[in-house]
mmCIF file of C-alpha atoms and ligand atoms in Angstrom:
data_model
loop_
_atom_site.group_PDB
_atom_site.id
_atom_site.type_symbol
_atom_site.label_atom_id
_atom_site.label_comp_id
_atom_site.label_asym_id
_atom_site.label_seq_id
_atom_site.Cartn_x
_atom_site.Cartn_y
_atom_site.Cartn_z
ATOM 1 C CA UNK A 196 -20.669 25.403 44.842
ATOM 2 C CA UNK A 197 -18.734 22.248 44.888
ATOM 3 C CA UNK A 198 -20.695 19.141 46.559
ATOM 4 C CA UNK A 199 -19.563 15.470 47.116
ATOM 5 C CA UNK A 200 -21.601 15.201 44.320
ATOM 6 C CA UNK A 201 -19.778 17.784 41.632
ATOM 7 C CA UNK A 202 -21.535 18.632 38.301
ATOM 8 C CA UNK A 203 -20.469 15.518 36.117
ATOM 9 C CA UNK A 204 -21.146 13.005 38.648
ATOM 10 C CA UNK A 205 -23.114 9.663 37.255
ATOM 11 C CA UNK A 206 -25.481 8.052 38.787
ATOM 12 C CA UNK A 207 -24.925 4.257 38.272
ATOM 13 C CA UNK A 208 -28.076 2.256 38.673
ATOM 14 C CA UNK A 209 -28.067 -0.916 40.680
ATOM 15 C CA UNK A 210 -28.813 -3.043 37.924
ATOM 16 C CA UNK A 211 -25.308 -1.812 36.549
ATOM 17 C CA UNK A 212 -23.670 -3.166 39.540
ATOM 18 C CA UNK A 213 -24.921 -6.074 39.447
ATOM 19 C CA UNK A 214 -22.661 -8.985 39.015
ATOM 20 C CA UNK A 215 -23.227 -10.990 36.125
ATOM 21 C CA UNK A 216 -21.378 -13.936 35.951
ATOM 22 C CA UNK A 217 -22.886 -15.465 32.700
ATOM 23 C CA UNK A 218 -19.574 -15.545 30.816
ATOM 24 C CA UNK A 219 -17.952 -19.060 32.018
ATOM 25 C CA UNK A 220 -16.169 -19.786 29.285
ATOM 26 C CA UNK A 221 -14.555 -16.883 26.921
ATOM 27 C CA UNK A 222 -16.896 -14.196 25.419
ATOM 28 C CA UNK A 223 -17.771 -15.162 21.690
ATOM 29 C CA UNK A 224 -17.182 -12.777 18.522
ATOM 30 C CA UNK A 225 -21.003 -12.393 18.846
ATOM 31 C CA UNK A 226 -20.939 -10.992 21.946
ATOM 32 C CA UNK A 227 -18.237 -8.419 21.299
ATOM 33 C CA UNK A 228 -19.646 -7.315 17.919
ATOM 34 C CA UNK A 229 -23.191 -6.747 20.286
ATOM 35 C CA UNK A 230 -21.216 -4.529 22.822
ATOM 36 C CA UNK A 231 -19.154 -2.550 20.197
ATOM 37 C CA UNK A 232 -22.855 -2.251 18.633
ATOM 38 C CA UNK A 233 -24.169 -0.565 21.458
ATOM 39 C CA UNK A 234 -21.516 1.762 22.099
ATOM 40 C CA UNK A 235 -21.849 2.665 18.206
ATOM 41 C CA UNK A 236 -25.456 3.419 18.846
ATOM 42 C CA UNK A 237 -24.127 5.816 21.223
ATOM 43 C CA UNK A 238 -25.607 3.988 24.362
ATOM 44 C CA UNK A 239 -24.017 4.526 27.551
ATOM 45 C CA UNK A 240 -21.155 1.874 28.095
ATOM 46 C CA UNK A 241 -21.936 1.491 31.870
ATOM 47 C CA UNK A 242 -24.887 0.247 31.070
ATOM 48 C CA UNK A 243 -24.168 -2.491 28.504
ATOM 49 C CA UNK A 244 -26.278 -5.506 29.833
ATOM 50 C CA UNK A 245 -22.792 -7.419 29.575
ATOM 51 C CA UNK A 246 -21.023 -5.289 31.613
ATOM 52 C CA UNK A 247 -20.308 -5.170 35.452
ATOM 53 C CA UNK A 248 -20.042 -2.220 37.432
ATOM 54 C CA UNK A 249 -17.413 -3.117 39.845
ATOM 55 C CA UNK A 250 -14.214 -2.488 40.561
ATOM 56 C CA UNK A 251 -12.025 -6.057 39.994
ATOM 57 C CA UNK A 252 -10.265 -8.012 42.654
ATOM 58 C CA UNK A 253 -6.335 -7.256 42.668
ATOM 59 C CA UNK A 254 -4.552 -9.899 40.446
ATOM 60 C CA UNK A 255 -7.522 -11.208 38.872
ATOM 61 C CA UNK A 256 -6.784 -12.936 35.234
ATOM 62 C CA UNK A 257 -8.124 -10.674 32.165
ATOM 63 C CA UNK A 258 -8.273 -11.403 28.960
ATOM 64 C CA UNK A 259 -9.060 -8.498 26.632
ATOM 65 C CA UNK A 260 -11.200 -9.254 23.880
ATOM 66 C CA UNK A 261 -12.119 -5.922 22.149
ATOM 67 C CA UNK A 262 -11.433 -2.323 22.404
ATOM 68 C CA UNK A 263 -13.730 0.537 21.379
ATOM 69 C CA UNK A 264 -14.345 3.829 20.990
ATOM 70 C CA UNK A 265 -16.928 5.996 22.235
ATOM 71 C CA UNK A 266 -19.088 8.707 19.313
ATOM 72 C CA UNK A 267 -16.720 11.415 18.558
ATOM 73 C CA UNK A 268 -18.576 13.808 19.397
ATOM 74 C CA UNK A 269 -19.323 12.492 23.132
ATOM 75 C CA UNK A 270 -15.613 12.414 23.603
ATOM 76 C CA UNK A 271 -15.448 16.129 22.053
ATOM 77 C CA UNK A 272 -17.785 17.095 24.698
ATOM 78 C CA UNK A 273 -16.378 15.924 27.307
ATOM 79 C CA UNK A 274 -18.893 12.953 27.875
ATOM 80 C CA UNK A 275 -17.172 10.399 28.686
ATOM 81 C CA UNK A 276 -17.452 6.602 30.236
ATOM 82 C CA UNK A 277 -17.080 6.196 34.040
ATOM 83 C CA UNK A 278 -14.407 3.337 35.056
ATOM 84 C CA UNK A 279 -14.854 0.460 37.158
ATOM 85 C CA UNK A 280 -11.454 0.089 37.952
ATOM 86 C CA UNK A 281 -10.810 3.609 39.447
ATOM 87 C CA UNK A 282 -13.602 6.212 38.636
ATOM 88 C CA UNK A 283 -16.698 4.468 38.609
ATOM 89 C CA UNK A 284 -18.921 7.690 39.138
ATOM 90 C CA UNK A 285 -17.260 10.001 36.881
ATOM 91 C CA UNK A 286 -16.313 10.451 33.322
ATOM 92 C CA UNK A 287 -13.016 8.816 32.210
ATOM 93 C CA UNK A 288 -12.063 7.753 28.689
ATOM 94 C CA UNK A 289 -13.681 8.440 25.511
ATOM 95 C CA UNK A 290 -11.196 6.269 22.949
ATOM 96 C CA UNK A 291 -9.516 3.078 23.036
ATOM 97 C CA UNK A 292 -11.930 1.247 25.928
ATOM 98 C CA UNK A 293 -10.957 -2.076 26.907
ATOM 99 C CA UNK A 294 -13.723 -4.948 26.882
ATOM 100 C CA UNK A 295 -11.956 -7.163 29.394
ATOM 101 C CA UNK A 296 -12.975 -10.971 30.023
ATOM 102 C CA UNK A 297 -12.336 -12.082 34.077
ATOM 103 C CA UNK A 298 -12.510 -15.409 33.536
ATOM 104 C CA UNK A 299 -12.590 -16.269 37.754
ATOM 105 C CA UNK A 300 -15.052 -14.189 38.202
ATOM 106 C CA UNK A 301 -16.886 -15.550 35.192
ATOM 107 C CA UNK A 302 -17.838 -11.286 33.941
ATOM 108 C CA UNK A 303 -16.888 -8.759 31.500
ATOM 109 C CA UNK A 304 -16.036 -5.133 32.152
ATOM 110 C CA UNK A 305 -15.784 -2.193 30.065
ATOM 111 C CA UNK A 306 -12.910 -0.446 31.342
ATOM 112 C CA UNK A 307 -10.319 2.677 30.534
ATOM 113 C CA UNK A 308 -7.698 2.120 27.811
ATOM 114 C CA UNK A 309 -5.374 1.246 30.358
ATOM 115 C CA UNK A 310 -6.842 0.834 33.863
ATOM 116 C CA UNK A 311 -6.035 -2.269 34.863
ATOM 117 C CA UNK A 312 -2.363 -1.383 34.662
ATOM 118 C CA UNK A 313 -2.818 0.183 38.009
ATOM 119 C CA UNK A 314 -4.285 -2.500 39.238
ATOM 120 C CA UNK A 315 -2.115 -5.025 37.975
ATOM 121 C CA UNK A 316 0.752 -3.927 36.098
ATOM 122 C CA UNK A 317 2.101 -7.377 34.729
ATOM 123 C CA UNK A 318 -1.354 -8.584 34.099
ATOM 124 C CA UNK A 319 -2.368 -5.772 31.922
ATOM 125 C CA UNK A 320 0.811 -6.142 29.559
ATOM 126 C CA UNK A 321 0.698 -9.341 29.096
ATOM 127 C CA UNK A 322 -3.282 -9.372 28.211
ATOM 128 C CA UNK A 323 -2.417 -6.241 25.989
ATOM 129 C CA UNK A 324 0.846 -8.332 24.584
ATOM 130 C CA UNK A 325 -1.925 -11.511 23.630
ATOM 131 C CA UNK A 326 -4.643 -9.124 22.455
ATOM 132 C CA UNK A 327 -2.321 -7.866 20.144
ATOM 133 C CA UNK A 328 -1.513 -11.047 18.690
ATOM 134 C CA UNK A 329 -4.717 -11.737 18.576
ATOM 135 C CA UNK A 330 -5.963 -8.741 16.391
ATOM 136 C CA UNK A 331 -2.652 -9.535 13.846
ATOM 137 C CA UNK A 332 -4.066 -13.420 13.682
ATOM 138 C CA UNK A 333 -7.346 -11.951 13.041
ATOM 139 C CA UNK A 334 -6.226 -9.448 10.688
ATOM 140 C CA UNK A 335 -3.644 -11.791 8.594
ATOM 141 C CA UNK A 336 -6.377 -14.528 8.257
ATOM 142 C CA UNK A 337 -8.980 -12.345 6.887
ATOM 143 C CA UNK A 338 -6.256 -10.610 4.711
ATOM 144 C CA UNK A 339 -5.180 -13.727 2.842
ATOM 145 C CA UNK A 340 -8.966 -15.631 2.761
ATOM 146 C CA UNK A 341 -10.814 -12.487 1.880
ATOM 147 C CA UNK A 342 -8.158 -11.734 -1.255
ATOM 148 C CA UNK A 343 -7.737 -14.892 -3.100
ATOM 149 C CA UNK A 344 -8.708 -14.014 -5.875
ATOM 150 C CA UNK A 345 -6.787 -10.768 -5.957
ATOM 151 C CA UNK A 346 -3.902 -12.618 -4.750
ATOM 152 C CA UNK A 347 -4.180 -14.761 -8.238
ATOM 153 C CA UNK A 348 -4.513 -11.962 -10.349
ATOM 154 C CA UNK A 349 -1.452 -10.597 -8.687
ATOM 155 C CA UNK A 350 0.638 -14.400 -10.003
ATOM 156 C CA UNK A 351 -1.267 -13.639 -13.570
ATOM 157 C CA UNK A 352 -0.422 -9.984 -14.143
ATOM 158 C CA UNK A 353 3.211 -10.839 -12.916
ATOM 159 C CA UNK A 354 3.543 -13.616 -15.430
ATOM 160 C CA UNK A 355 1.648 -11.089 -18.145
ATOM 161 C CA UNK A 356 4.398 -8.732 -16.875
ATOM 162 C CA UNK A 357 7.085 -11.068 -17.162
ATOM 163 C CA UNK A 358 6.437 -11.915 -21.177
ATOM 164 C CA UNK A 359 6.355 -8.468 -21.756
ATOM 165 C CA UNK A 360 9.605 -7.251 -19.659
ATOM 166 C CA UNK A 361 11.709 -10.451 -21.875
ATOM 167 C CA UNK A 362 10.117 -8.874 -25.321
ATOM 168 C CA UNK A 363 11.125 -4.815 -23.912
ATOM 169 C CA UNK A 364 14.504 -6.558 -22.980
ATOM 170 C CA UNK A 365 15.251 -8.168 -26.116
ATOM 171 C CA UNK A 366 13.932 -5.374 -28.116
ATOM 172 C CA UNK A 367 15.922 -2.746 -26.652
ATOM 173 C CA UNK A 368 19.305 -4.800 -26.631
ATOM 174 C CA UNK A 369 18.435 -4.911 -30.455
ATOM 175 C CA UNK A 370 17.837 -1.135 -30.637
ATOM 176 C CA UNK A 371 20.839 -0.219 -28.470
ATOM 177 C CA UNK A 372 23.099 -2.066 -30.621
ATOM 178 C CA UNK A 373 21.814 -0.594 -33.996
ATOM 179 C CA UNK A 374 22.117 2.583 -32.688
ATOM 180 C CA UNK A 375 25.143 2.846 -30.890
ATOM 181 C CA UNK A 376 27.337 0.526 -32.584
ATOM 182 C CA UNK A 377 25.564 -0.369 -36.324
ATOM 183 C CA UNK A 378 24.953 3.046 -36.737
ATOM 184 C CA UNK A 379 27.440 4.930 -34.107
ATOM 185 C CA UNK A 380 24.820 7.415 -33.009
ATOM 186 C CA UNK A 381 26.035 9.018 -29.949
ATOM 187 C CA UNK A 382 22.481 9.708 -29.102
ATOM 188 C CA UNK A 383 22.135 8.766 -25.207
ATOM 189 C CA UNK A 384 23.459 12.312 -24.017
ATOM 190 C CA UNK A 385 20.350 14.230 -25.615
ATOM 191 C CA UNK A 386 17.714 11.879 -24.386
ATOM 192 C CA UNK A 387 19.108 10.944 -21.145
ATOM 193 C CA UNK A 388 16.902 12.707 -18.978
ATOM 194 C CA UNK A 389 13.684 12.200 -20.826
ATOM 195 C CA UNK A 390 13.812 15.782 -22.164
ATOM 196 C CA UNK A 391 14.644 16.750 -25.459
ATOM 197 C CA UNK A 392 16.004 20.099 -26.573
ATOM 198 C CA UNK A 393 16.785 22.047 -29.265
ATOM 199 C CA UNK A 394 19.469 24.649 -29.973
ATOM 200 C CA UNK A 395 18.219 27.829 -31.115
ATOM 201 C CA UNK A 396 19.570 30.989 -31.785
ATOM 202 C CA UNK A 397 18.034 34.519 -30.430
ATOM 203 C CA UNK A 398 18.883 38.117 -31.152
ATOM 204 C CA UNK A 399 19.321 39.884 -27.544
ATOM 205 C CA UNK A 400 19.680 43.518 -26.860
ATOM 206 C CA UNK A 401 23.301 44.782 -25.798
ATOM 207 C CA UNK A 402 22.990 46.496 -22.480
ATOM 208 C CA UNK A 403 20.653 49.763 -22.843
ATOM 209 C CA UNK A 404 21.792 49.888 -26.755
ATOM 210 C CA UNK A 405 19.097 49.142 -29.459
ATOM 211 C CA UNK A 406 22.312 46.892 -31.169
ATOM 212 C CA UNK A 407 21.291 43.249 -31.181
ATOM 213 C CA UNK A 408 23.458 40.243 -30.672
ATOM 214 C CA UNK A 409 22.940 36.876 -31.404
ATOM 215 C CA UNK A 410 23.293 34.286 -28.916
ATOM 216 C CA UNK A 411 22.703 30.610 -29.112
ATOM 217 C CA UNK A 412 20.223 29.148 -26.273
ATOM 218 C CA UNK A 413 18.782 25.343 -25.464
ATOM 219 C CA UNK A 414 15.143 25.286 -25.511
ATOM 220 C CA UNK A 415 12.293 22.767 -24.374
ATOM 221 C CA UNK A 416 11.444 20.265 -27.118
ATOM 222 C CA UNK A 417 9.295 17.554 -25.682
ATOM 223 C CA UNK A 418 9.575 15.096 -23.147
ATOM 224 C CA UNK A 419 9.829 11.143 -24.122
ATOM 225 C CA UNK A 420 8.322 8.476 -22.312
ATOM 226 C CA UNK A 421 10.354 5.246 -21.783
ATOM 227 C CA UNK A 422 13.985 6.808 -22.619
ATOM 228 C CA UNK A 423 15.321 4.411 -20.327
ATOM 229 C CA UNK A 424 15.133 1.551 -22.548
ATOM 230 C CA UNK A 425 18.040 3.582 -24.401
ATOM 231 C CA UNK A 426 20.384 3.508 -21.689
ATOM 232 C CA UNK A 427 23.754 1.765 -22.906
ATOM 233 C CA UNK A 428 23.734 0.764 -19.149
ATOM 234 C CA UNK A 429 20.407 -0.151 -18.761
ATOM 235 C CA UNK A 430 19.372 -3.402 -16.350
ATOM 236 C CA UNK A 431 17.186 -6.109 -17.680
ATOM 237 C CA UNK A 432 13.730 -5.710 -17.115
ATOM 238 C CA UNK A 433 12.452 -9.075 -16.310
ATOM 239 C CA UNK A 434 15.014 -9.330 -13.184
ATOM 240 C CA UNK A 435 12.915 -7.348 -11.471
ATOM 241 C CA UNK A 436 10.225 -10.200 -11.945
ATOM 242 C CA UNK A 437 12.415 -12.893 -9.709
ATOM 243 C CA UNK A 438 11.318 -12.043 -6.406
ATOM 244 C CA UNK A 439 7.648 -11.067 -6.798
ATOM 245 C CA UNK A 440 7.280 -14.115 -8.683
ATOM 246 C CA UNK A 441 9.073 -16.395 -6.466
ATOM 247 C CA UNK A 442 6.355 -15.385 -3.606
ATOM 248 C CA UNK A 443 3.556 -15.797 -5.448
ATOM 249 C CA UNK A 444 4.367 -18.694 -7.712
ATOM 250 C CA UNK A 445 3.354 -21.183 -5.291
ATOM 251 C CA UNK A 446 -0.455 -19.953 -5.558
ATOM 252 C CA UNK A 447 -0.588 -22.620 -8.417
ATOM 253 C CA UNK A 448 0.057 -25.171 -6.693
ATOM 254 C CA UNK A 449 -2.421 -24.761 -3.794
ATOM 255 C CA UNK A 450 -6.182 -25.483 -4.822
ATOM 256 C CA UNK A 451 -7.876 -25.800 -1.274
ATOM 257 C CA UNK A 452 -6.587 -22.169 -0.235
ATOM 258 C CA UNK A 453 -9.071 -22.133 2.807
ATOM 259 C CA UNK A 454 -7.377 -24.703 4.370
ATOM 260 C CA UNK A 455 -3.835 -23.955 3.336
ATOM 261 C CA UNK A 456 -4.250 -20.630 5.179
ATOM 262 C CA UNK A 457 -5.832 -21.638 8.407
ATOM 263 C CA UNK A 458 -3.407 -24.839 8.481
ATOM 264 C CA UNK A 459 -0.662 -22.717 9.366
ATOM 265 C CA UNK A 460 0.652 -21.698 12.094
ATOM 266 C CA UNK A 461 -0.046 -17.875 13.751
ATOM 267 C CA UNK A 462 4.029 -17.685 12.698
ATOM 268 C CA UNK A 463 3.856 -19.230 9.335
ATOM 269 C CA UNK A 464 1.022 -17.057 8.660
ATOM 270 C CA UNK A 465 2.408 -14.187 9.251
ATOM 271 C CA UNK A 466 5.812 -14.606 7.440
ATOM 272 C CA UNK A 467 3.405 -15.299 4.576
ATOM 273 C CA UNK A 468 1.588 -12.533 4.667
ATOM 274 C CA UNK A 469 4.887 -10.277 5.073
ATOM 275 C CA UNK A 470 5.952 -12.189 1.925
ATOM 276 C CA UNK A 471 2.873 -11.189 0.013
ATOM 277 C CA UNK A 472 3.239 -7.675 1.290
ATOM 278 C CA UNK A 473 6.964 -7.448 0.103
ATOM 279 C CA UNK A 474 6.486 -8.797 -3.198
ATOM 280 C CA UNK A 475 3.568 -6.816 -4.282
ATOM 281 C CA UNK A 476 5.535 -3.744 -3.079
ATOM 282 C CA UNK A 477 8.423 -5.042 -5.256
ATOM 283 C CA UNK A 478 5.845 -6.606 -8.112
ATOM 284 C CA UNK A 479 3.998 -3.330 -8.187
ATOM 285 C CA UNK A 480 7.553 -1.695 -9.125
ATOM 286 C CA UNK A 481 9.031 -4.270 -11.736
ATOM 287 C CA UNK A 482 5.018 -4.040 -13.344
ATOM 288 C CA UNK A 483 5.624 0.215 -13.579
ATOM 289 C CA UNK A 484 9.044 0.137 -14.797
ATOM 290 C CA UNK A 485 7.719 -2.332 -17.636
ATOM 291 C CA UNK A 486 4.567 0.237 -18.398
ATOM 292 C CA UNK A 487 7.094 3.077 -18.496
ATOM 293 C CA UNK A 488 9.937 1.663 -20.810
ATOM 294 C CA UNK A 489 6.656 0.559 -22.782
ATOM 295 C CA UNK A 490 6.139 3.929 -23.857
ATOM 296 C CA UNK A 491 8.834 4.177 -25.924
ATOM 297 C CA UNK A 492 7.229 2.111 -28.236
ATOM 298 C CA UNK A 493 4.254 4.032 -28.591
ATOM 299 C CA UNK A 494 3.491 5.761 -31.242
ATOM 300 C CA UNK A 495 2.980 9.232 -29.363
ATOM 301 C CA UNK A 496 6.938 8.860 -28.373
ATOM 302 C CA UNK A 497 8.608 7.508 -31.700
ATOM 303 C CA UNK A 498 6.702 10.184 -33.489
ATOM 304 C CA UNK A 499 7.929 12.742 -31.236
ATOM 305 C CA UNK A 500 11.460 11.147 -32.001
ATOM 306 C CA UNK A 501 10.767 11.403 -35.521
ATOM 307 C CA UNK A 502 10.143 14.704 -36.078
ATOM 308 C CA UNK A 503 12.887 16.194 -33.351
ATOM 309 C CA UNK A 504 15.509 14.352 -35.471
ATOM 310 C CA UNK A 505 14.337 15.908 -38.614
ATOM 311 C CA UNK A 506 14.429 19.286 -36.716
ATOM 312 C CA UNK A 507 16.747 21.692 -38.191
ATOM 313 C CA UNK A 508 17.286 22.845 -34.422
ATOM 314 C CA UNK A 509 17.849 19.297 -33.304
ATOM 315 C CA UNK A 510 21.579 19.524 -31.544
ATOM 316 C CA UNK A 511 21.900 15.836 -32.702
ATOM 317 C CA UNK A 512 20.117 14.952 -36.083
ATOM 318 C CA UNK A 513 19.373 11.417 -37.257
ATOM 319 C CA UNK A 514 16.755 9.943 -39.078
ATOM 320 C CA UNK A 515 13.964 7.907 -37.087
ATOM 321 C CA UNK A 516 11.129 6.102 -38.836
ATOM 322 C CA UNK A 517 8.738 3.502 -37.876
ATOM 323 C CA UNK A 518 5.561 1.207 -38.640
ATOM 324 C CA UNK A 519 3.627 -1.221 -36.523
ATOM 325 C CA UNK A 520 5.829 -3.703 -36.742
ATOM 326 C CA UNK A 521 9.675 -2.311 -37.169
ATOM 327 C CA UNK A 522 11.774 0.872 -36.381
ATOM 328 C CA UNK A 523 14.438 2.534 -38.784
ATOM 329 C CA UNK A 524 17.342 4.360 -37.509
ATOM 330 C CA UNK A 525 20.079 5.841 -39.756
ATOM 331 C CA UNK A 526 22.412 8.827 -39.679
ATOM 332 C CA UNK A 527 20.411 10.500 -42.441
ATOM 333 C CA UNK A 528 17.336 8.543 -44.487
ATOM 334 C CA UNK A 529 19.803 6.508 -46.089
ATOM 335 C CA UNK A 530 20.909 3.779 -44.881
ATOM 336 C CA UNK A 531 19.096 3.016 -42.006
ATOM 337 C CA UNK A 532 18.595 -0.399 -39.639
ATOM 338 C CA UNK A 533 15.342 -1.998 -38.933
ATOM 339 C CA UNK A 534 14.456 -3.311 -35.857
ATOM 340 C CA UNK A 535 11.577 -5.478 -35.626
ATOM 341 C CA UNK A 536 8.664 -4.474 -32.494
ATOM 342 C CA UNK A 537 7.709 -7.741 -30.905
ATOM 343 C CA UNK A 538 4.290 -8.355 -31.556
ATOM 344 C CA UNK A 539 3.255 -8.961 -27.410
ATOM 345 C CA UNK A 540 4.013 -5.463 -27.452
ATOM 346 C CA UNK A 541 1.420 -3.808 -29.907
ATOM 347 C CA UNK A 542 -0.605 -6.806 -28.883
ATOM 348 C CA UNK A 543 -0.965 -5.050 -25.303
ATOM 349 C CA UNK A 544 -3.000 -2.086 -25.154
ATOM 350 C CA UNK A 545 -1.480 -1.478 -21.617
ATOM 351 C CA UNK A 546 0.596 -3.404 -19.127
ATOM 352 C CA UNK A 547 -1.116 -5.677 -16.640
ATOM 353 C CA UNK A 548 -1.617 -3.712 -12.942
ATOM 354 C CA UNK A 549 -1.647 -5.392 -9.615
ATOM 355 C CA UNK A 550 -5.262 -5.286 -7.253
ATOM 356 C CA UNK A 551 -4.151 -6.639 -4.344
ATOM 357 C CA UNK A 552 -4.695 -4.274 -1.677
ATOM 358 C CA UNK A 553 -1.873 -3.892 1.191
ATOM 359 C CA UNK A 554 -1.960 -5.714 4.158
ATOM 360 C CA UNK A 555 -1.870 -2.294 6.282
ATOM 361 C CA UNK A 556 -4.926 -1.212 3.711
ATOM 362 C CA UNK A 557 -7.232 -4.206 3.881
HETATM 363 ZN ZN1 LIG B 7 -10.121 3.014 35.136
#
């Protein structure tokens, strides 16, 4: 029985419509935090004692300010927020509402994600275009204020990093060379994958015949942490420290970090907060490659190495020994090389991690 009236129509009360043209000069942060209050306390946005009820004058200025969503489960059922701009008496958007500023008219409006396009196509972009730029400033400045302290912690665990990747350098250049060319163990092709194996021999049926053959097969020893640090053609580790620590190096220098950030500019800003996000993306790497080639050091991984070289099975044996402070390597027990451990690394329980959230994260 449709009426002029159908089912979900919404009765808007005067006081809705009311103009109220309070807001001379642009809405404060106080003001929008009230509205997006309200809407969380699931009160009806039409009537938000901010909020006009009528439809604005073709190419009037806006300036959006906010954007909200009604309660979810409102929008699941279908109870949604009439529009000024084109459906004042019916339902109309549940997510993404604009909070709109008319600054000639001296009001705010609650309106549809994007109403006023219809209205004013150019106006709406551009107002969309600045209230993006707004919500980055917003969003970059609380980033780097709110993480100071995270962001030197970051500098500190890099440099902690740092001292350790020179020592895991240094140490394995050592180790390489007393292995491959002191001792000429061709050892890299059984480790190179992490995995060590051993060859074994296994009696196997022939065909349907209760005769037995033996046949030689590679089995699953253990797997090594930090094998890496082995490669002949490995990279130094403290490279990877350059860039992270080039960004956040100049943390030292700045003690008033308050005003350093809101001195710059919106563009300055934001390259340095791209920085920050690049490095610790980059830091976060150089700081896991450092905890993994660390392993090898352990005691959990050169004991594992020490007893698979002793193997009878092992495909490649050689003689491993170690103490808190050196490592032996020899064909057989005698003679072997010592190669002193650093003490920053048995100093370490466990490499240094980065806090700093992401910039996306935050
Ligand atoms: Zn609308």
């Amino acid at each position: 029985m449709p009426t002029s009236k159908s089912d979900n129509y919404i009765e808007i009360p005067e006081e809705a419509r009311r103009v109220k043209a309070v807001f001379h000069t642009r809405p404060s942060d106080q003001h929008i935090s009230d509205i997006k209050q309200w809407i969380r306390d699931g009160n009806p946005a039409f009537l938000n004692p901010y909020h006009t009820h009528t439809k604005p004058p073709a190419n009037s200025s806006l300036v959006y300010r906010g954007e909200f969503d009604l309660l979810e489960k409102d929008v699941k059922a279908g109870r949604l927020a009439p529009c000024p701009c084109c459906s004042p008496n019916h339902g109309k958007y549940g997510r993404k509402g604009k909070i709109a500023w008319f600054p000639d008219e001296h009001v705010i409006r609650l309106l549809g994600p994007d109403c006023y396009k219809a209205i004013d196509r150019e106006g709406h972009e551009q107002a969309i275009e600045e209230f993006r730029k707004e919500e980055r400033r917003e969003h970059e400045v609380r980033y780097l204020l709110g993480n100071e302290e995270k962001l030197r912690l970051t500098l500190k665990a890099l440099m902690d990093g740092l001292e350790l990747a020179k020592a895991l350098d240094e140490f394995g250049a050592v180790l390489r060379k007393k292995i491959y060319d002191t001792m000429n163990l061709d050892l890299w092709p059984h480790i190179n994958k992490g995995q060590l194996h051993l060859n074994q021999k296994r009696n196997e049926f022939i065909g349907w015949s209760s005769e037995t053959t033996e046949v030689d097969v590679i089995v699953d020893y253990a797997k090594i942490g930090g094998y890496r640090l082995l490669n002949p053609e490995t990279k130094a580790l403290a490279a990877l420290f350059n860039q992270p620590l080039d960004a956040f190096q100049f943390l030292d220098g700045v003690a008033d970090w308050n005003s350093f950030v809101t001195g710059k500019t919106d563009e300055e800003r934001h390259q340095l907060a791209s920085l920050f996000s690049n490095a610790r993306k980059a830091g976060t790497n150089a700081l896991d490659r450092v905890a993994d080639a660390k392993k090898l050091v352990s005691h959990e991984t050169l004991a594992t190495l020490r007893a698979w070289g002793r193997h009878p099975d092992c495909p490649y044996p050689f003689c491993l020994d170690f103490d808190e402070t050196k490592v032996s390597v020899g064909r057989s027990v005698f003679p072997v090389v010592s190669i002193k451990i650093p003490e920053i690394l048995s100093a370490y329980d466990s490499v240094p991690t980065m806090h700093l959230p992401g910039i996306k994260e935050a």
